[in-house]
Short mmCIF file of C-alpha atoms in Angstrom, two decimals:
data_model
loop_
_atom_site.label_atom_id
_atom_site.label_comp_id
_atom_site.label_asym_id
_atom_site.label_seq_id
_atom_site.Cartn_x
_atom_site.Cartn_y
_atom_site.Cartn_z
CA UNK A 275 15.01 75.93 40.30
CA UNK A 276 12.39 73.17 39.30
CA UNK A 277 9.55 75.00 37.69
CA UNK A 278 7.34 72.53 38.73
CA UNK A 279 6.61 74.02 41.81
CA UNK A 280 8.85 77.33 42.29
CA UNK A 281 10.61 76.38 45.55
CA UNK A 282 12.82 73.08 45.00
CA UNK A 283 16.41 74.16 45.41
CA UNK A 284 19.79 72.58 43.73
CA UNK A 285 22.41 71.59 46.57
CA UNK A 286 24.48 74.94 47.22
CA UNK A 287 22.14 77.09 45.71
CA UNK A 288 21.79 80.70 47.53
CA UNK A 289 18.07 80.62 49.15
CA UNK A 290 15.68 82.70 48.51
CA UNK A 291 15.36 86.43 49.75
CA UNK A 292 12.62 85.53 52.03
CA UNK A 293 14.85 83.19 54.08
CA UNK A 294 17.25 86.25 54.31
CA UNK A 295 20.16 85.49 56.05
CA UNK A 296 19.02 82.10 57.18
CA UNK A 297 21.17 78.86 56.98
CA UNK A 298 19.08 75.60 57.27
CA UNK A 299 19.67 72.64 58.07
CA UNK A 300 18.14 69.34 59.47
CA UNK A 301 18.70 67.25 62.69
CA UNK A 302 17.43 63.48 63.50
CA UNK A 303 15.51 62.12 66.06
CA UNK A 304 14.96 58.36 66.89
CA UNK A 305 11.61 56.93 67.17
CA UNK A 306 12.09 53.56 68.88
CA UNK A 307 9.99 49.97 69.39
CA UNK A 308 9.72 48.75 72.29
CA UNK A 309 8.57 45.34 70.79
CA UNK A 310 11.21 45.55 67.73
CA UNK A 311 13.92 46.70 70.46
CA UNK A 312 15.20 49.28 68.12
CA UNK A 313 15.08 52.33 65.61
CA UNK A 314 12.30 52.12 63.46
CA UNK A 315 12.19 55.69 62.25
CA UNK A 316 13.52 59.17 62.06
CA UNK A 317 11.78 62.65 62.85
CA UNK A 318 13.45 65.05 60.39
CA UNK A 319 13.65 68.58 62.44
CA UNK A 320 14.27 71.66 60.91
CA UNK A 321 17.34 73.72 62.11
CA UNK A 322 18.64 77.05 61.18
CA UNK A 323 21.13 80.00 61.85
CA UNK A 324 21.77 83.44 61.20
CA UNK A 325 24.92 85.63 61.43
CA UNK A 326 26.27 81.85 62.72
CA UNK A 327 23.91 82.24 65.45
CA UNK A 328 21.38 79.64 66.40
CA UNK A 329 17.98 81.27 65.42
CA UNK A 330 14.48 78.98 66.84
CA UNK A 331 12.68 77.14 64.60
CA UNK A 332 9.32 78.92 65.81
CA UNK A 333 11.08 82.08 64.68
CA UNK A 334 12.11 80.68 61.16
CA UNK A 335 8.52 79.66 60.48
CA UNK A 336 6.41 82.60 61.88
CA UNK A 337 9.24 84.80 59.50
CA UNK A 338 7.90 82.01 56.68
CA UNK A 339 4.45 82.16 57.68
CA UNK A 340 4.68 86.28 57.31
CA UNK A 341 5.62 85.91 53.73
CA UNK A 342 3.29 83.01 52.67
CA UNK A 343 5.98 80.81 51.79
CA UNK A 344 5.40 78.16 54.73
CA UNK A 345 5.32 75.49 51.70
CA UNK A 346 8.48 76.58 50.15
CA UNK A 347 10.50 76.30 53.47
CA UNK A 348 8.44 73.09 54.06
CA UNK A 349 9.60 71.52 50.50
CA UNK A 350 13.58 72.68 51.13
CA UNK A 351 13.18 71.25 54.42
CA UNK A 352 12.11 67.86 52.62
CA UNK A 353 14.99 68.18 50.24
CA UNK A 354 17.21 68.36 52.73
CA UNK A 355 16.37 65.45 54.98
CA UNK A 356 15.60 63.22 51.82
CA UNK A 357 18.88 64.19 50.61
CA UNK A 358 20.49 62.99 54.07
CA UNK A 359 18.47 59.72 54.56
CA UNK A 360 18.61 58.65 50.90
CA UNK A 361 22.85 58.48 51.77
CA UNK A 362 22.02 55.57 54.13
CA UNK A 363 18.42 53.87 53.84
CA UNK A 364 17.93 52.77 57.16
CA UNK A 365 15.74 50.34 58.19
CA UNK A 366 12.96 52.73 59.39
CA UNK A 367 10.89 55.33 58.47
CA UNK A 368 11.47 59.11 57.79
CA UNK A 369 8.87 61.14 59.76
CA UNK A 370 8.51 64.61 57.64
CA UNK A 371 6.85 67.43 58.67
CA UNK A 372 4.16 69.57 57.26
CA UNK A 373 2.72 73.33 57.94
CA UNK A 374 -1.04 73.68 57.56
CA UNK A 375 -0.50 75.78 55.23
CA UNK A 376 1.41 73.41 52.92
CA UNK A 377 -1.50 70.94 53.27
CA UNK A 378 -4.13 73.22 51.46
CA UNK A 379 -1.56 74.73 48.78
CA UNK A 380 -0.80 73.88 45.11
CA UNK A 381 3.17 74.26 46.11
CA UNK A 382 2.83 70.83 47.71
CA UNK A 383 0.13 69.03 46.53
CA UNK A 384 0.09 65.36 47.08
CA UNK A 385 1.25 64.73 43.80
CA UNK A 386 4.78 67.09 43.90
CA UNK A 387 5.51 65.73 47.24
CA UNK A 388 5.81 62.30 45.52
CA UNK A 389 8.24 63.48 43.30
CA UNK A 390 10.54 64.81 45.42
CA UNK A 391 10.71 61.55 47.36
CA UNK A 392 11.33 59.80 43.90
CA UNK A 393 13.85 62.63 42.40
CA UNK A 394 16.07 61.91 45.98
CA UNK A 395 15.77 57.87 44.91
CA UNK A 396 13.68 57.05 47.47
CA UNK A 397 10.04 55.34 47.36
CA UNK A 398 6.97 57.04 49.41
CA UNK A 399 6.22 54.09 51.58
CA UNK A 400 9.16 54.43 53.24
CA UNK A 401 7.91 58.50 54.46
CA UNK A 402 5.52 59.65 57.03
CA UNK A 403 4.09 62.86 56.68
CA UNK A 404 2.90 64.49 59.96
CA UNK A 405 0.15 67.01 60.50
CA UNK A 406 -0.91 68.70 62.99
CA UNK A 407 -5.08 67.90 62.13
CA UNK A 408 -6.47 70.43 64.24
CA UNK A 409 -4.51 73.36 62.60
CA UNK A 410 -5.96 73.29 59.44
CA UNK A 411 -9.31 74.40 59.32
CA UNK A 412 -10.45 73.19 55.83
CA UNK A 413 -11.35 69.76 56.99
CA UNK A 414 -12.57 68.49 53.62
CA UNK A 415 -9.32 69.98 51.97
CA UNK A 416 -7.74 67.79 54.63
CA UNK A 417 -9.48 64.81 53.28
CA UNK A 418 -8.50 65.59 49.95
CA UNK A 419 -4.83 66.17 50.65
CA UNK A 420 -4.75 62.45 52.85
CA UNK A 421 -6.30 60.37 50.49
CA UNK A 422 -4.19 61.79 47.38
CA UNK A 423 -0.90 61.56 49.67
CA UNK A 424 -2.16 57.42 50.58
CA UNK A 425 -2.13 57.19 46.89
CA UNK A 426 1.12 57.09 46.45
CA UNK A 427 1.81 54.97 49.55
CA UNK A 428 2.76 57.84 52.33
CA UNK A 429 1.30 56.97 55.42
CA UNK A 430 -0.53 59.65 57.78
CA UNK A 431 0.95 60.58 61.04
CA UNK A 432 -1.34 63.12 63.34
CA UNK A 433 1.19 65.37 65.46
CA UNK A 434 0.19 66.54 68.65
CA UNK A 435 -2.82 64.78 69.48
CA UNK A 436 -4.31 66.14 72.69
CA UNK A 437 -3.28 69.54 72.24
CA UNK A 438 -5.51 72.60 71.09
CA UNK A 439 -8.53 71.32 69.88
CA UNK A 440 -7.65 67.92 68.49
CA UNK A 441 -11.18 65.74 67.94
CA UNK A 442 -11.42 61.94 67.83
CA UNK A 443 -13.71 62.87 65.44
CA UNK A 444 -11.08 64.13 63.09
CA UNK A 445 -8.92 61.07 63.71
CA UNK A 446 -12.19 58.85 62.79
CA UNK A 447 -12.25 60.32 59.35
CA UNK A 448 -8.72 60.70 58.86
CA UNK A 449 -7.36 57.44 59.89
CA UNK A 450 -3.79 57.98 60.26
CA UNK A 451 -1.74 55.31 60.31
CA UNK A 452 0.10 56.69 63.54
CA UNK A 453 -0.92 59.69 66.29
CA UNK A 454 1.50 60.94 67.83
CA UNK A 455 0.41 61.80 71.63
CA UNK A 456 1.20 65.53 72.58
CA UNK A 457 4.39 65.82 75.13
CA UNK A 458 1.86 68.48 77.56
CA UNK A 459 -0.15 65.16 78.09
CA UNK A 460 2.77 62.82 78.80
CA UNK A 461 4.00 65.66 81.54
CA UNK A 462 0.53 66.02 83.43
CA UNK A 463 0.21 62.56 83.14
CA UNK A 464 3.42 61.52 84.80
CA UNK A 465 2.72 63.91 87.57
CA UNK A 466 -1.04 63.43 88.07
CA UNK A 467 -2.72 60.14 88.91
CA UNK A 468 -6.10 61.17 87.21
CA UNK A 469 -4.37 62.19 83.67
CA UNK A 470 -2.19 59.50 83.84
CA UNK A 471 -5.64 57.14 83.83
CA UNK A 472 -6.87 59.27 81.41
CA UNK A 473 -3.70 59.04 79.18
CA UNK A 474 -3.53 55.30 78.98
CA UNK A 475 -7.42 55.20 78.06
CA UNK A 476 -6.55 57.26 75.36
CA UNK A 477 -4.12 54.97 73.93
CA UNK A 478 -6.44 52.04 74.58
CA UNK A 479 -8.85 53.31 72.42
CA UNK A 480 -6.79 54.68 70.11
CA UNK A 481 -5.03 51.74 69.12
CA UNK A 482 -8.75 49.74 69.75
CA UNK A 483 -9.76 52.25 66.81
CA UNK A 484 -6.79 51.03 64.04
CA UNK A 485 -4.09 53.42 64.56
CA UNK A 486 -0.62 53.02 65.90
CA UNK A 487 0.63 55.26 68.83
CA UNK A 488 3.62 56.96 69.16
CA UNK A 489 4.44 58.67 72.60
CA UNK A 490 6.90 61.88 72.13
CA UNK A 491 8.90 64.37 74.58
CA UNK A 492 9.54 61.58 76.55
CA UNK A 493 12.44 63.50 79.27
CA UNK A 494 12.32 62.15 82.41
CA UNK A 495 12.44 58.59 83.96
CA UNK A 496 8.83 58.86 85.04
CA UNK A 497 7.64 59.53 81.49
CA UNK A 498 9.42 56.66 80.08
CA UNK A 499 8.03 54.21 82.55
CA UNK A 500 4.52 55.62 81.84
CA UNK A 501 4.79 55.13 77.96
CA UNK A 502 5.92 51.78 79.11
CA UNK A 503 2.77 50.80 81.16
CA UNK A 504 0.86 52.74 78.40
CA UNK A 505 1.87 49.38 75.44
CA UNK A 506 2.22 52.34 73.08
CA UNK A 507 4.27 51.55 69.89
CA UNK A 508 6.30 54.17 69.95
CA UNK A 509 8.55 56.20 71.76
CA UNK A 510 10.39 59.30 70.85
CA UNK A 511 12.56 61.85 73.21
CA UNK A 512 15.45 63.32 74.67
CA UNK A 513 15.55 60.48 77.05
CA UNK A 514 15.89 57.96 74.17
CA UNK A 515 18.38 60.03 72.37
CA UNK A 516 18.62 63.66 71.08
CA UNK A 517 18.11 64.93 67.75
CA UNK A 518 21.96 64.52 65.79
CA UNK A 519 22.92 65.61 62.43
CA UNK A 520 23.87 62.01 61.59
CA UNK A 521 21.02 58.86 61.61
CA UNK A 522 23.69 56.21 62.65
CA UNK A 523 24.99 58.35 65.71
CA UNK A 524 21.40 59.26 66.91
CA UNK A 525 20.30 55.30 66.75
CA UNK A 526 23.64 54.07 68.35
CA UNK A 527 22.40 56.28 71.28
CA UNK A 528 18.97 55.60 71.04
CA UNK A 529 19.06 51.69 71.09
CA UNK A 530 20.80 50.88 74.29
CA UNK A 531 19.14 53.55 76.47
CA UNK A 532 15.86 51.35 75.37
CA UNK A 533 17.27 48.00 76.04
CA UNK A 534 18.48 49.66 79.50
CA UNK A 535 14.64 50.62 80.12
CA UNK A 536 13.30 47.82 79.43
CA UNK A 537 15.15 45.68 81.89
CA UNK A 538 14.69 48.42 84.26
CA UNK A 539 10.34 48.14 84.01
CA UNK A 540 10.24 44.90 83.36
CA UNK A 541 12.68 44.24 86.55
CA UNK A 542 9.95 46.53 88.08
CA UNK A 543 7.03 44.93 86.91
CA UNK A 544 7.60 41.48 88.14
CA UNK A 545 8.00 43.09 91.42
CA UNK A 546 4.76 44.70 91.30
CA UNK A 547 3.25 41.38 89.88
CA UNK A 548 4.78 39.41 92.53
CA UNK A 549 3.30 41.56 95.77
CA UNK A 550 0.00 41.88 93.22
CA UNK A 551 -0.10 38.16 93.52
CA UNK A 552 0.18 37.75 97.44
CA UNK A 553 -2.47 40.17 97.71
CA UNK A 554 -5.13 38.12 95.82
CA UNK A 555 -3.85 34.99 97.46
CA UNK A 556 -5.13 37.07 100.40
CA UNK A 557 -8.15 38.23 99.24
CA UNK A 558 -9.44 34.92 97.72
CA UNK A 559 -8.90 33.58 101.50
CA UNK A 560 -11.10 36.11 102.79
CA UNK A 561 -13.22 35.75 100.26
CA UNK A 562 -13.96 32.30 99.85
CA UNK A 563 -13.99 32.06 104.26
CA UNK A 564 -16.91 34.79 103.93
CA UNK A 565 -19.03 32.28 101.00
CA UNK A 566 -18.83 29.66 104.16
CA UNK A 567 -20.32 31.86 106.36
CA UNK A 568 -22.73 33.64 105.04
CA UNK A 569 -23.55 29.99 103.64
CA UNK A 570 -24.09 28.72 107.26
CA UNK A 571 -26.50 31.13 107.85
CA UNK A 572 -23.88 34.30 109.20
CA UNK A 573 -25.28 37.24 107.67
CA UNK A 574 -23.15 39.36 105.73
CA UNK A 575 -22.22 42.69 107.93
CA UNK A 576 -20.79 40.12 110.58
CA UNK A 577 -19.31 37.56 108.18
CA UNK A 578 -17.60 40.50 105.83
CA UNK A 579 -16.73 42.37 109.22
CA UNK A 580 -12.30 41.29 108.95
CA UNK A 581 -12.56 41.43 105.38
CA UNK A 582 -13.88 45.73 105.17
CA UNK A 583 -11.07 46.34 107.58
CA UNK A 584 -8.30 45.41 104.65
CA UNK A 585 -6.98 48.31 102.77
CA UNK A 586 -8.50 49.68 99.98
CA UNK A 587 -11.83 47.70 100.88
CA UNK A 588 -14.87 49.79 100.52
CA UNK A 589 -18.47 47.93 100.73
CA UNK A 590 -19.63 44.46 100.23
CA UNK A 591 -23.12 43.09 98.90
CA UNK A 592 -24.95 40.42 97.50
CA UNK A 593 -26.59 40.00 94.28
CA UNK A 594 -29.47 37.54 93.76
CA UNK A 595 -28.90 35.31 89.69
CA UNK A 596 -30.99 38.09 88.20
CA UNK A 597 -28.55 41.06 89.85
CA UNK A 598 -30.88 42.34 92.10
CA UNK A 599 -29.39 43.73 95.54
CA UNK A 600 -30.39 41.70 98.20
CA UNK A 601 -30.45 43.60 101.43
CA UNK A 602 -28.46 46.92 102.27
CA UNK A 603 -24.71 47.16 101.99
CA UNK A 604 -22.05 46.77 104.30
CA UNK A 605 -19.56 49.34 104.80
CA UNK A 606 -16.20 49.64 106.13
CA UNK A 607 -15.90 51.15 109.31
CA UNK A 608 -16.69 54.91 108.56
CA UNK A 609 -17.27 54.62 104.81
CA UNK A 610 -20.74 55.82 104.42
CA UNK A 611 -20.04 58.73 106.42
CA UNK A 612 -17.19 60.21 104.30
CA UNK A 613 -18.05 63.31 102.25
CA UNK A 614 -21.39 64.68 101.46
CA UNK A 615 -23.83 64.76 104.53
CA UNK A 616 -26.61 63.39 101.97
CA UNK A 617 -25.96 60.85 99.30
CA UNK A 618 -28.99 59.02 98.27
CA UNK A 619 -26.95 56.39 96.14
CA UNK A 620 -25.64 54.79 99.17
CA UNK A 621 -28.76 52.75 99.60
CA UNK A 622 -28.93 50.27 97.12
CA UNK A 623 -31.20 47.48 98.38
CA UNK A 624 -32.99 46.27 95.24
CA UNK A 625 -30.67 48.11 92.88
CA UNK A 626 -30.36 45.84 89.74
CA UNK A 627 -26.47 45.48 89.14
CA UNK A 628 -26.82 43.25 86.16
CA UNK A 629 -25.18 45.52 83.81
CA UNK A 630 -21.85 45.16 85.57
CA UNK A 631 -19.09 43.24 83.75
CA UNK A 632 -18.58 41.56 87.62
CA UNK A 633 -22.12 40.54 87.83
CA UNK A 634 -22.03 38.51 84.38
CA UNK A 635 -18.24 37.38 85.01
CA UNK A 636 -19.51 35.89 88.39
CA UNK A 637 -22.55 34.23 86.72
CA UNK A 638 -21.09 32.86 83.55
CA UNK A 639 -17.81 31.12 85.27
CA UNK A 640 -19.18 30.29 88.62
CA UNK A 641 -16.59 28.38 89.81
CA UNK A 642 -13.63 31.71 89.91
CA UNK A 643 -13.30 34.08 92.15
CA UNK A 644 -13.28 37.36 89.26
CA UNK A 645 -11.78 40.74 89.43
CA UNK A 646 -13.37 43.48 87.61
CA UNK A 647 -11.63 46.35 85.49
CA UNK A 648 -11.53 49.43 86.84
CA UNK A 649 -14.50 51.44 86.76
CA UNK A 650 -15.68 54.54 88.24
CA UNK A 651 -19.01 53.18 91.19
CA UNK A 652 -21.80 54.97 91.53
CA UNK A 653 -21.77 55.34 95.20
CA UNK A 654 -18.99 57.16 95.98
CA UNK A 655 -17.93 58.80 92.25
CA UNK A 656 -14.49 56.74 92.31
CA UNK A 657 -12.46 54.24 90.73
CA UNK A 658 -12.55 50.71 91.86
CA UNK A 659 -12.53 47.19 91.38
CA UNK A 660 -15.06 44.65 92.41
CA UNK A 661 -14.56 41.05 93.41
CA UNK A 662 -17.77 38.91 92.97
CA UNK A 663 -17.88 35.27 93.16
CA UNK A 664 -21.09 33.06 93.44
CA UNK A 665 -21.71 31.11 96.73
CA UNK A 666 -24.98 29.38 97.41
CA UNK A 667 -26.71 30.18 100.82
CA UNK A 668 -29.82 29.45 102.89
CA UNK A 669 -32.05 31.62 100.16
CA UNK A 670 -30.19 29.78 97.02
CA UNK A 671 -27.13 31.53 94.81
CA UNK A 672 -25.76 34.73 95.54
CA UNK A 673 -23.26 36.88 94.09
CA UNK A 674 -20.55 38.49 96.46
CA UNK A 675 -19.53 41.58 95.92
CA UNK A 676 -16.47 43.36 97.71
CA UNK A 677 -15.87 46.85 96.22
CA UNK A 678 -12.36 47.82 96.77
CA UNK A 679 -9.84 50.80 95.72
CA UNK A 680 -7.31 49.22 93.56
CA UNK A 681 -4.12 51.95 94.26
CA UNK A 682 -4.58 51.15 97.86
CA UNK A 683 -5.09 47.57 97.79
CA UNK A 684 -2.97 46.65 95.19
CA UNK A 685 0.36 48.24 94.45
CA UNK A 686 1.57 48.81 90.85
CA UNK A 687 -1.92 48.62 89.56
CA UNK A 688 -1.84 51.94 87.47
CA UNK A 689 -3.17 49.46 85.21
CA UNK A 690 -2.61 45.86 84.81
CA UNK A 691 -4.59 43.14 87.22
CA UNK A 692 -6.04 39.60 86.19
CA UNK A 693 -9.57 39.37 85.30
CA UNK A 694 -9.56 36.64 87.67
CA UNK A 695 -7.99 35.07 91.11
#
């Protein structure tokens, strides 16, 4: 035993009585690039047995977590996937684990965790130490424990982001290096069309805020193709590869099930691209034929009346150069009546709409025919995109505005669509 910290363990040492009968033991999981097109790291998970029985990891660490001694399973844990990676030094990183508990105790302090990376001949910049943020409650111990840990050149991974009470708040002052997006997200996302919107935000402004994202638990088709349209940097999951006792096996599984997905989506994407495209070649018809009329003098519920009947389209109005409404809006057949009896947002005449990215796209490039992101419009409460494009008329420039649905007008636009057509 290393008196250093009480709980390293020689190879074929008995463990200690707390463990009783337990045998442990550790198992790999890949952690792929889509952009590298391989294995870029490991996830070192904990295994164990007892009476040759297979015995659940929950129940080896609430038994730990009885005893106080989360830290010393967490450190032979660590000696036993160091031990295993330090036989090949792959090309990737080795994702290690740590208890909350092991985060605010002496027992593994940022300092003794270095040395058992250096005692299995290994340097720390090649580890990265996951934590579950929300679980420990002592946020400037936390702090502490990060910043000593950087020191030595680990980098930060936050586990299970989404789930509990994870904050962006915490990730803010934290800064990890990677979060790992929970796998209760991934399933409601690939299942719901709202949480799946939700979920790629997320990652959008998680990776707009510095950190890397890795997308775990991915099972099913469906949740592959959404960490796909998601341009996280990660993936990790049993439909990549299951954990195996041996690095080299796990990758040699791992790598061609990615290179098969990513001929599969990207197959998949230039079909939704291609039918994406012959719908704006539509639309930029319609659009530019209603500009001619309304600039002969047609006004705009009769020239926009073909256009509203196209799916997905919703209203259509005109801005004056200042983004002022100019005259009511024009609805597709039925529109205004759908819902609530009483909406007083409908009527917009004279609403100023110069905050709008569409508005200042339309005005700063007037020559395009622009496409806004998606956005969530005041007068109905749902997503959509706008088309605006300046035409000059009878009373001098305008801005046309179409306000469409983008699922039903455009397939395969979860997500991507040009800023302009």
């Amino acid at each position: 035993m290393n008196d250093l910290t009480g709980c390293m363990y020689e190879q074929g040492s008995s463990l200690p009585t707390w463990f009783g009968d337990f045998e442990l033991s550790c198992e790999f999981q890949p952690i792929v690039s889509p952009t590298h097109r391989r294995t870029v790291g490991f996830e070192a998970l904990a295994r164990a047995r007892r009476c040759n029985d297979p015995v659940s990891p929950a129940v080896l660490f609430s038994e730990a977590e009885s005893e106080g001694d989360e830290p010393c399973l967490d450190i032979v844990l660590w000696q036993q996937a160091l031990r295993t990676y330090a036989e090949t030094r792959p090309n990737a990183w080795l994702f290690l684990n740590l208890s909350a508990a092991s985060v605010v105790d002496s027992r593994t302090a940022p300092d003794i965790l270095a040395q058992l990376v250096h005692q299995s001949g290994l340097s720390c910049d090649r580890i990265v130490l996951e934590i579950v943020e929300d679980a420990v409650s002592d946020q400037e111990a936390l702090a502490r424990f990060v910043a000593g840990c950087r020191n030595h050149g680990f980098r930060i991974a936050i586990d299970d982001f989404g789930a509990g009470d994870a904050h962006f708040e915490r990730i803010w002052r934290i800064r990890p290096d990677i979060v790992k997006m929970d796998r209760t997200m991934v399933v409601h996302a690939a299942e719901n069309a709202r949480a799946s919107r939700l979920f790629l935000s997320l990652i959008r402004m998680i990776r707009e805020n510095g950190s890397l994202v890795l997308v775990e638990g991915l099972e099913t088709r469906e949740q592959a193709a959404l960490a796909w349209e998601s341009e996280a940097d990660f993936y990790q999951g049993f439909w990549y590869s299951h954990p195996r006792t041996e690095l080299r096996t796990a990758s040699a599984e791992a790598e061609p099930r990615l290179f098969l997905a990513q001929q599969h989506f990207t197959a998949l994407n230039d079909q939704q691209e291609s039918e994406q495209i012959q719908c704006l070649r539509n639309l930029r018809h319609e659009v530019l034929e209603i500009c001619h009329q309304i600039a002969g003098g047609t006004a705009l519920a009769e020239a926009a009346t073909h256009l509203l009947t196209s799916p997905g389209a919703k209203r259509c109005y005109l801005l004056d150069t200042r983004g002022v409404q100019q005259g009511e809006t024009a609805f597709a057949a039925g529109y205004a009546s759908r819902g609530s009896a009483f909406n007083p947002l409908l009527s917009a005449e004279g609403a100023s709409w110069s905050h709008r990215e569409y508005f200042r796209s339309a005005t700063n490039r007037p020559g395009e025919i622009h496409l806004s992101r998606p956005y969530v419009a005041l007068p109905d409460s749902a997503r959509t995109v706008t088309v605006s494009h300046m035409t000059f008329t009878y009373y001098g420039y305008r801005i046309l505005c179409l306000d469409i649905h983008p699922e039903q007008a455009f397939p395969g636009s979860h997500h991507h669509l040009p800023h302009h057509i």
